[in-house]
Coordinates of C-alpha atoms in Angstrom, one line a residue:
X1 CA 0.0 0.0 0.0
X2 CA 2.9 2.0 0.5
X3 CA 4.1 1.9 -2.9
X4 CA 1.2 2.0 -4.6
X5 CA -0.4 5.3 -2.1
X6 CA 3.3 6.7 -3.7
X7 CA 2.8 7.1 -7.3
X8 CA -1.3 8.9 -6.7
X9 CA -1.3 12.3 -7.5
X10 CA -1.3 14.8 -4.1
X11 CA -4.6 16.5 -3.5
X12 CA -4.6 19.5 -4.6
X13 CA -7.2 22.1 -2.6
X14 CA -6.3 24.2 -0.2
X15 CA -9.3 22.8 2.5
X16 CA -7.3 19.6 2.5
X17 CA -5.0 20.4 5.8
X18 CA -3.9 16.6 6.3
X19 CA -4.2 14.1 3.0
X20 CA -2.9 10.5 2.1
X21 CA 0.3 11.7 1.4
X22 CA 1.3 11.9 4.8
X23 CA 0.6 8.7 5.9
X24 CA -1.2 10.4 9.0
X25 CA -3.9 8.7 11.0
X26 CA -6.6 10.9 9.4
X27 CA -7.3 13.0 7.1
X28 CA -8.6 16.7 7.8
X29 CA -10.6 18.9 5.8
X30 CA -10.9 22.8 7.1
X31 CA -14.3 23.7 6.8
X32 CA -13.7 27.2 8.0
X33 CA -11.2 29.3 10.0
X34 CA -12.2 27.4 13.2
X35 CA -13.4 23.9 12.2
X36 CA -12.3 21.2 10.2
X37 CA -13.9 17.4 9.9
X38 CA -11.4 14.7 10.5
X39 CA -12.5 11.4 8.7
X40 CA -11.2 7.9 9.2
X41 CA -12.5 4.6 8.2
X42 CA -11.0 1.2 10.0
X43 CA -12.3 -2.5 9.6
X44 CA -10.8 -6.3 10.2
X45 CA -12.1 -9.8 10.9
X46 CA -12.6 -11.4 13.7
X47 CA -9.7 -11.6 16.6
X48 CA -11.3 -12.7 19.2
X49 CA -14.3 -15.2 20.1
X50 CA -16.8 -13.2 21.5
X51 CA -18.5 -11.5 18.6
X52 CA -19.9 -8.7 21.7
X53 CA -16.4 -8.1 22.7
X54 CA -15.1 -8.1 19.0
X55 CA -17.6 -5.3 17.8
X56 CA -16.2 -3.7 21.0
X57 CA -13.0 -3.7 20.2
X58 CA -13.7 -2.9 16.1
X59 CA -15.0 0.5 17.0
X60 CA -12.5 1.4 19.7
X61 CA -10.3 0.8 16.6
X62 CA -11.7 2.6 14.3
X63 CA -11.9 5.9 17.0
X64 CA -8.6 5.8 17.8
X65 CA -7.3 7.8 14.8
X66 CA -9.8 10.4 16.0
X67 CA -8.3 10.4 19.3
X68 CA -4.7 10.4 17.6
X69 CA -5.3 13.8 15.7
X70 CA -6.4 15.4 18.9
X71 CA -9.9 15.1 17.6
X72 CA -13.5 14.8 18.9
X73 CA -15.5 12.0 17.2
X74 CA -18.7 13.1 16.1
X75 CA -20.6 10.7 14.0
X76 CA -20.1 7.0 12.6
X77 CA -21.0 4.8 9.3
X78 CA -20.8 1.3 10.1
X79 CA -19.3 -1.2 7.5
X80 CA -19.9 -4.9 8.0
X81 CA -19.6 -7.8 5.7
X82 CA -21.3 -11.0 6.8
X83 CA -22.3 -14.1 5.2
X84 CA -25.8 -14.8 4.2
X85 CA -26.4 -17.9 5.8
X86 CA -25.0 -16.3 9.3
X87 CA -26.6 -16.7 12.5
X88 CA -28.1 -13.2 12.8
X89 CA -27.6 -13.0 16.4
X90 CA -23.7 -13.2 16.0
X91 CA -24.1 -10.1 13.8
X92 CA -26.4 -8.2 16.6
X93 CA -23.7 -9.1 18.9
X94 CA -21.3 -8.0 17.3
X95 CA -22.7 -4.7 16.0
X96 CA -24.1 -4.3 19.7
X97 CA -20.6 -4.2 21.2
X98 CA -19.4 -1.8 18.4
X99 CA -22.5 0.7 19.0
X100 CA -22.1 0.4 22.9
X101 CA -18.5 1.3 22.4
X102 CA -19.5 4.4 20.1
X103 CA -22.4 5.5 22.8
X104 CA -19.1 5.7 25.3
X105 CA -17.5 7.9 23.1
X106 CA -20.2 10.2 22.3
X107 CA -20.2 9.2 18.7
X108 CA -23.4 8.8 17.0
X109 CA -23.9 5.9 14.9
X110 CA -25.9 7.0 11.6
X111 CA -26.0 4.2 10.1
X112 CA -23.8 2.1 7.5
X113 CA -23.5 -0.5 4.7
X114 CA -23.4 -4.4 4.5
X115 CA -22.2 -6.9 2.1
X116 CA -22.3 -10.8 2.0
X117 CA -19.0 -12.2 2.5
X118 CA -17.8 -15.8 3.3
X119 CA -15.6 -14.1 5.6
X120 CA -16.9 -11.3 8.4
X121 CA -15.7 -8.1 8.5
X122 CA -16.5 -5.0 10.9
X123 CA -15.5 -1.6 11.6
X124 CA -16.8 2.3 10.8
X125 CA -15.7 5.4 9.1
X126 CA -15.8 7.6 11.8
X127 CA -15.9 11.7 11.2
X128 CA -15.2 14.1 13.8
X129 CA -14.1 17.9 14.4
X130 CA -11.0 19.4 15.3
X131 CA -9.5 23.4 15.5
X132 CA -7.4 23.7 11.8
X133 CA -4.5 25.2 14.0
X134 CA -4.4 22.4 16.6
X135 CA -4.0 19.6 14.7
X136 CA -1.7 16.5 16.2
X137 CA -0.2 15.1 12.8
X138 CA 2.6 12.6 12.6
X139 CA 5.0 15.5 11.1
X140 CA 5.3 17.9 14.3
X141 CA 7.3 15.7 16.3
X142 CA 10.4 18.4 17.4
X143 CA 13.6 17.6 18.3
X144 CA 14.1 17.7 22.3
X145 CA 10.7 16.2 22.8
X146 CA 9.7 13.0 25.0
X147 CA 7.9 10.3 23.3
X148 CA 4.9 8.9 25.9
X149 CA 3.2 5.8 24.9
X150 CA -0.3 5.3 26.4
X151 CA -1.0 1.0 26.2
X152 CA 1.3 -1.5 26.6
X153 CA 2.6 -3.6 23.9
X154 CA 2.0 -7.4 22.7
X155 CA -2.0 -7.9 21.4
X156 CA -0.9 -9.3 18.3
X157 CA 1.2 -12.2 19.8
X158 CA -1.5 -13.0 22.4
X159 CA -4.3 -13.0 19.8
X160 CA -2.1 -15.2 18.0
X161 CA -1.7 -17.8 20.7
X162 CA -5.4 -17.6 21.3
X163 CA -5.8 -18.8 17.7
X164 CA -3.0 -21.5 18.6
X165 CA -5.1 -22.5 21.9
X166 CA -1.3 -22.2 24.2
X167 CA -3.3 -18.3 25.8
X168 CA -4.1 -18.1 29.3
X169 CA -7.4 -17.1 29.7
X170 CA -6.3 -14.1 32.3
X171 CA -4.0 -13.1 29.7
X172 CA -6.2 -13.0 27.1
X173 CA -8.5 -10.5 29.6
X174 CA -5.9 -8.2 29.8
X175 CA -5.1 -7.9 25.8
X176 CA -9.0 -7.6 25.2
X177 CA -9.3 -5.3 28.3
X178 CA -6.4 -3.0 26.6
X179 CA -8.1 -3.3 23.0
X180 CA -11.4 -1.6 24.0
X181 CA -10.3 0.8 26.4
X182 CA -10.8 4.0 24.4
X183 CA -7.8 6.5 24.0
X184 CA -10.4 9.2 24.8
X185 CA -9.5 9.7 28.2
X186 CA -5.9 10.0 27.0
X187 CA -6.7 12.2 24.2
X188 CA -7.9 14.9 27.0
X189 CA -5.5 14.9 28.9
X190 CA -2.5 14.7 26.5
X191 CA -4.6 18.5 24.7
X192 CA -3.9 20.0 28.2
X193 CA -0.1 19.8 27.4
X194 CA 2.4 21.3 24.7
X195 CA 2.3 18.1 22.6
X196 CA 3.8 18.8 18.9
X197 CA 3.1 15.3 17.0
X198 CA 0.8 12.2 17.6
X199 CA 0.4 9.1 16.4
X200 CA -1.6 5.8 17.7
X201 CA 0.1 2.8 17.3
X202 CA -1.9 0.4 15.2
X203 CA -1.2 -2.3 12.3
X204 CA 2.5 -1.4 11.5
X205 CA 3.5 -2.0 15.1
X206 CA 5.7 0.3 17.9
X207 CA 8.3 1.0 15.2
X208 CA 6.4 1.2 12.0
X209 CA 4.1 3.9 13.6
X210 CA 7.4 5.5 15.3
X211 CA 9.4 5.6 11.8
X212 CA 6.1 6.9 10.2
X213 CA 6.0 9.7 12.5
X214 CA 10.1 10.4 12.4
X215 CA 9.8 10.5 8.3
X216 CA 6.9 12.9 8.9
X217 CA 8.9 15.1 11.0
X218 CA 12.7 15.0 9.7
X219 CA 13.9 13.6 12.8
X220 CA 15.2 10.4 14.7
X221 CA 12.8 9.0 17.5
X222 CA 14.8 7.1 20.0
X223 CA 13.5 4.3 21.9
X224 CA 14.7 2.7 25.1
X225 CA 13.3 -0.9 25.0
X226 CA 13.7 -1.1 28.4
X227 CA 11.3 1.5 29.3
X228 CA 8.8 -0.3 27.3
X229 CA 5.9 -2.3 29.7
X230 CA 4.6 -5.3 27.6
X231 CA 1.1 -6.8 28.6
X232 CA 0.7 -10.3 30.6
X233 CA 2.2 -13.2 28.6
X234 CA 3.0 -11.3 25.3
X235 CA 7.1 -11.9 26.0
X236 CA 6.7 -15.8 26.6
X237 CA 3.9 -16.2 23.7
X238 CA 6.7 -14.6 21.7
X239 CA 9.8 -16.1 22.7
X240 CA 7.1 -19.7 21.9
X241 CA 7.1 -18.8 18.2
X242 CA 3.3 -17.5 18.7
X243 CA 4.5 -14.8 15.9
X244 CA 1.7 -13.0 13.3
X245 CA 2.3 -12.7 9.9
X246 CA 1.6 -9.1 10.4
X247 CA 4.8 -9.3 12.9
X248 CA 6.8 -10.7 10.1
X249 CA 5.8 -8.1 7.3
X250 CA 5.9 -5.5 9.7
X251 CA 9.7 -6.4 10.5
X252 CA 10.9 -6.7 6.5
X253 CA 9.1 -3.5 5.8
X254 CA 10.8 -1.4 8.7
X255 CA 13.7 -3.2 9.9
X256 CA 15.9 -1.2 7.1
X257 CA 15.1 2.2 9.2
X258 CA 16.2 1.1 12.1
X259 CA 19.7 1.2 14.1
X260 CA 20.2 -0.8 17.5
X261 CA 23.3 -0.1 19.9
X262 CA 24.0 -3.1 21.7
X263 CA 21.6 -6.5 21.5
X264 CA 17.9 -6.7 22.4
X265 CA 16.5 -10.4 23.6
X266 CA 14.7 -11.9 20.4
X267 CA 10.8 -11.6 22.5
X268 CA 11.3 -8.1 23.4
X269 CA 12.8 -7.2 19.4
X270 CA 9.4 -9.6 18.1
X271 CA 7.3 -7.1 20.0
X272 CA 8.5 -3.8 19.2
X273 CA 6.9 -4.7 15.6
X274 CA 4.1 -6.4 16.3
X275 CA 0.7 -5.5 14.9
X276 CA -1.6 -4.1 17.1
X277 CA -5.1 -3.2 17.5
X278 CA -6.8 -0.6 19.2
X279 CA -3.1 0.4 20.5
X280 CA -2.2 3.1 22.7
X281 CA -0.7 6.6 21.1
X282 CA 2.2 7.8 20.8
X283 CA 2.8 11.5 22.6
X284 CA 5.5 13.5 21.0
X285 CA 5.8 16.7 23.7
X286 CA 7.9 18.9 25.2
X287 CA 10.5 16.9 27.7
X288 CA 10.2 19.0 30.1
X289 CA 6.5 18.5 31.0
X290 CA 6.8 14.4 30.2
X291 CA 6.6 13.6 33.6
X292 CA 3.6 15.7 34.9
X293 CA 1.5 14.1 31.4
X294 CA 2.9 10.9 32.3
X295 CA 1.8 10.8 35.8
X296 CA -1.6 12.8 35.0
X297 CA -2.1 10.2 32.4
X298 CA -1.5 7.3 35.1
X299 CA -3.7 8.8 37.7
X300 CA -6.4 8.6 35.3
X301 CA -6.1 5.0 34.6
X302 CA -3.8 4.8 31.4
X303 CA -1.0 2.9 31.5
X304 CA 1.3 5.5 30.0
X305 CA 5.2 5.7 30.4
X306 CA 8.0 7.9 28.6
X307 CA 9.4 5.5 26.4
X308 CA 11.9 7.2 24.0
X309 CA 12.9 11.1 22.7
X310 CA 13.5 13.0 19.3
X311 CA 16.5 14.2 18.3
X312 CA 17.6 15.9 15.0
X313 CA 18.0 13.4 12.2
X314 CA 20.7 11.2 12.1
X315 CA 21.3 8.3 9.7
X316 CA 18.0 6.5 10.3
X317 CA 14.6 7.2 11.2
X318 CA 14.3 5.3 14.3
X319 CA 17.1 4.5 16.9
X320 CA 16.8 1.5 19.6
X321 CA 19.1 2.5 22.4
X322 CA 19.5 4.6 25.6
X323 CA 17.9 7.9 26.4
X324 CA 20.3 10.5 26.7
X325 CA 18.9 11.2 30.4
X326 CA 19.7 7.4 31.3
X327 CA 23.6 7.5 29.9

């Protein structure tokens, strides 16, 4: 998609504040000089069994890239593709979960479109509003600034031993738990401080999202694996082989941007590309308030720690190695 997103012509219209072309979470169109829409659209099959959890965790999904502008999500389409001979209360399960989930948010559901597919699909385009002049794009990340991150990492490994039957049921809990918590909550808080770039971390993984936002912003983002916090099981799922193919496409794709200083052990380096969903974000802001976000962040409930920093570009876009406060 990458390739292909690079040979379409730019938009060309001077409402269009935040296009394709960016690879940002969103696009944003400035409907006047206080308001612009910011429109998203997000949908996958099935990761987990209960299909009142999974339309849960769909639409925290497809919010999140609201949430990652520094948007307010507004209204919702829903998209589903189910087969025809389906048990129709699987469907009103799953498309209860998804509209409880948007009623949490504040988002109104308006309706949607279906198709009949061998193979179900769910999600929404989700529209919301945002100020034109305080947008949270992957390009402002400043050299200087602390990177936050709000979830912990590993939902792709434990959703893939739950497909391999080797998960824990408690540790299952905790991956779903994480997946349909809302990055709402985080969202506010993180508008009260002088963030300067923002990204949630999604399908490409910790470092695709992190090199995504680096690119964006001519800079290196620096990340201390050791400051990372990984949820229950997701290390020893990964260290058994219990590795998506999403993990593995993730790591050819952006492997070439990255530069490591010493060795990282093999389970922590698996998760720092593995796929997730409904993921926390990524807070580039200025250091110097990183703590007091941090800790307003985990008074609130969100699991949030500093993680890495930005510095002026060096040879690649992302950096695995010590913080310059920790040498």
């Amino acid at each position: 998609m990458d390739q292909v997103l690079g040979r379409m012509p730019k938009v060309k219209n001077e409402n269009v504040l935040v296009g394709f072309d960016t690879s940002d979470d969103a696009g944003v169109y400035k409907l006047s000089a206080e308001l612009a829409l910011v429109q998203t659209v997000d949908f996958f099959t099935p990761i987990v069994d209960d299909p009142y959890v999974f339309g849960q965790i769909a639409a925290a999904n497809s919010l999140s890239d609201v949430y990652a502008m520094g948007g307010r999500p507004l209204s919702a389409l829903t998209i589903v593709a189910f087969p025809g001979n389906g048990d129709p209360e699987v469907l009103s399960q799953i498309m209860g979960g998804g509209f409880d989930k948007m009623l949490e948010a504040g988002c109104a559901v308006l309706g949607g479109h279906s198709i009949s597919d061998e193979e179900i699909k769910f999600g929404y385009a989700v529209t919301g509003t945002i100020h034109p002049d305080r947008i949270l794009a992957n390009a402002g990340a400043r050299a200087g600034d602390a990177l936050v991150l709000t979830k912990r990492l590993g939902t792709g490994v434990i959703t893939t031993a739950l497909k391999r039957g080797i998960a824990r049921p408690e540790h299952v809990e905790a991956a779903v738990e994480s997946m349909r918590t809302l990055n709402g909550k985080a969202c506010a808080i993180m508008l009260r401080y002088p963030v300067h770039g923002c990204t949630d971390i999604t399908g490409f993984g910790l470092l695709g999202h992190a090199r995504e936002l680096a690119k964006g912003s001519g800079v290196t983002a620096v990340i201390d694996h050791r400051r990372l916090e990984f949820l229950p099981g997701a290390l020893d799922y990964a260290a058994q082989g219990a590795i998506p193919g999403g993990l593995k496409n993730n790591r050819e794709f952006v492997s070439c941007a990255v530069e490591t200083e010493e060795e990282i052990p093999a389970a922590v380096e698996s998760l720092l590309y593995d796929p997730q969903t409904s993921g926390g974000l990524l807070i580039s802001v200025e250091a110097g308030r990183a703590d007091h976000l941090t800790q307003e962040l985990r008074g609130a409930g969100v699991p949030a720690n500093i993680i890495g920093e930005v510095r002026a570009r060096g040879e690649s876009p992302i950096r695995l190695g010590l913080l310059q406060s920790s040498r």
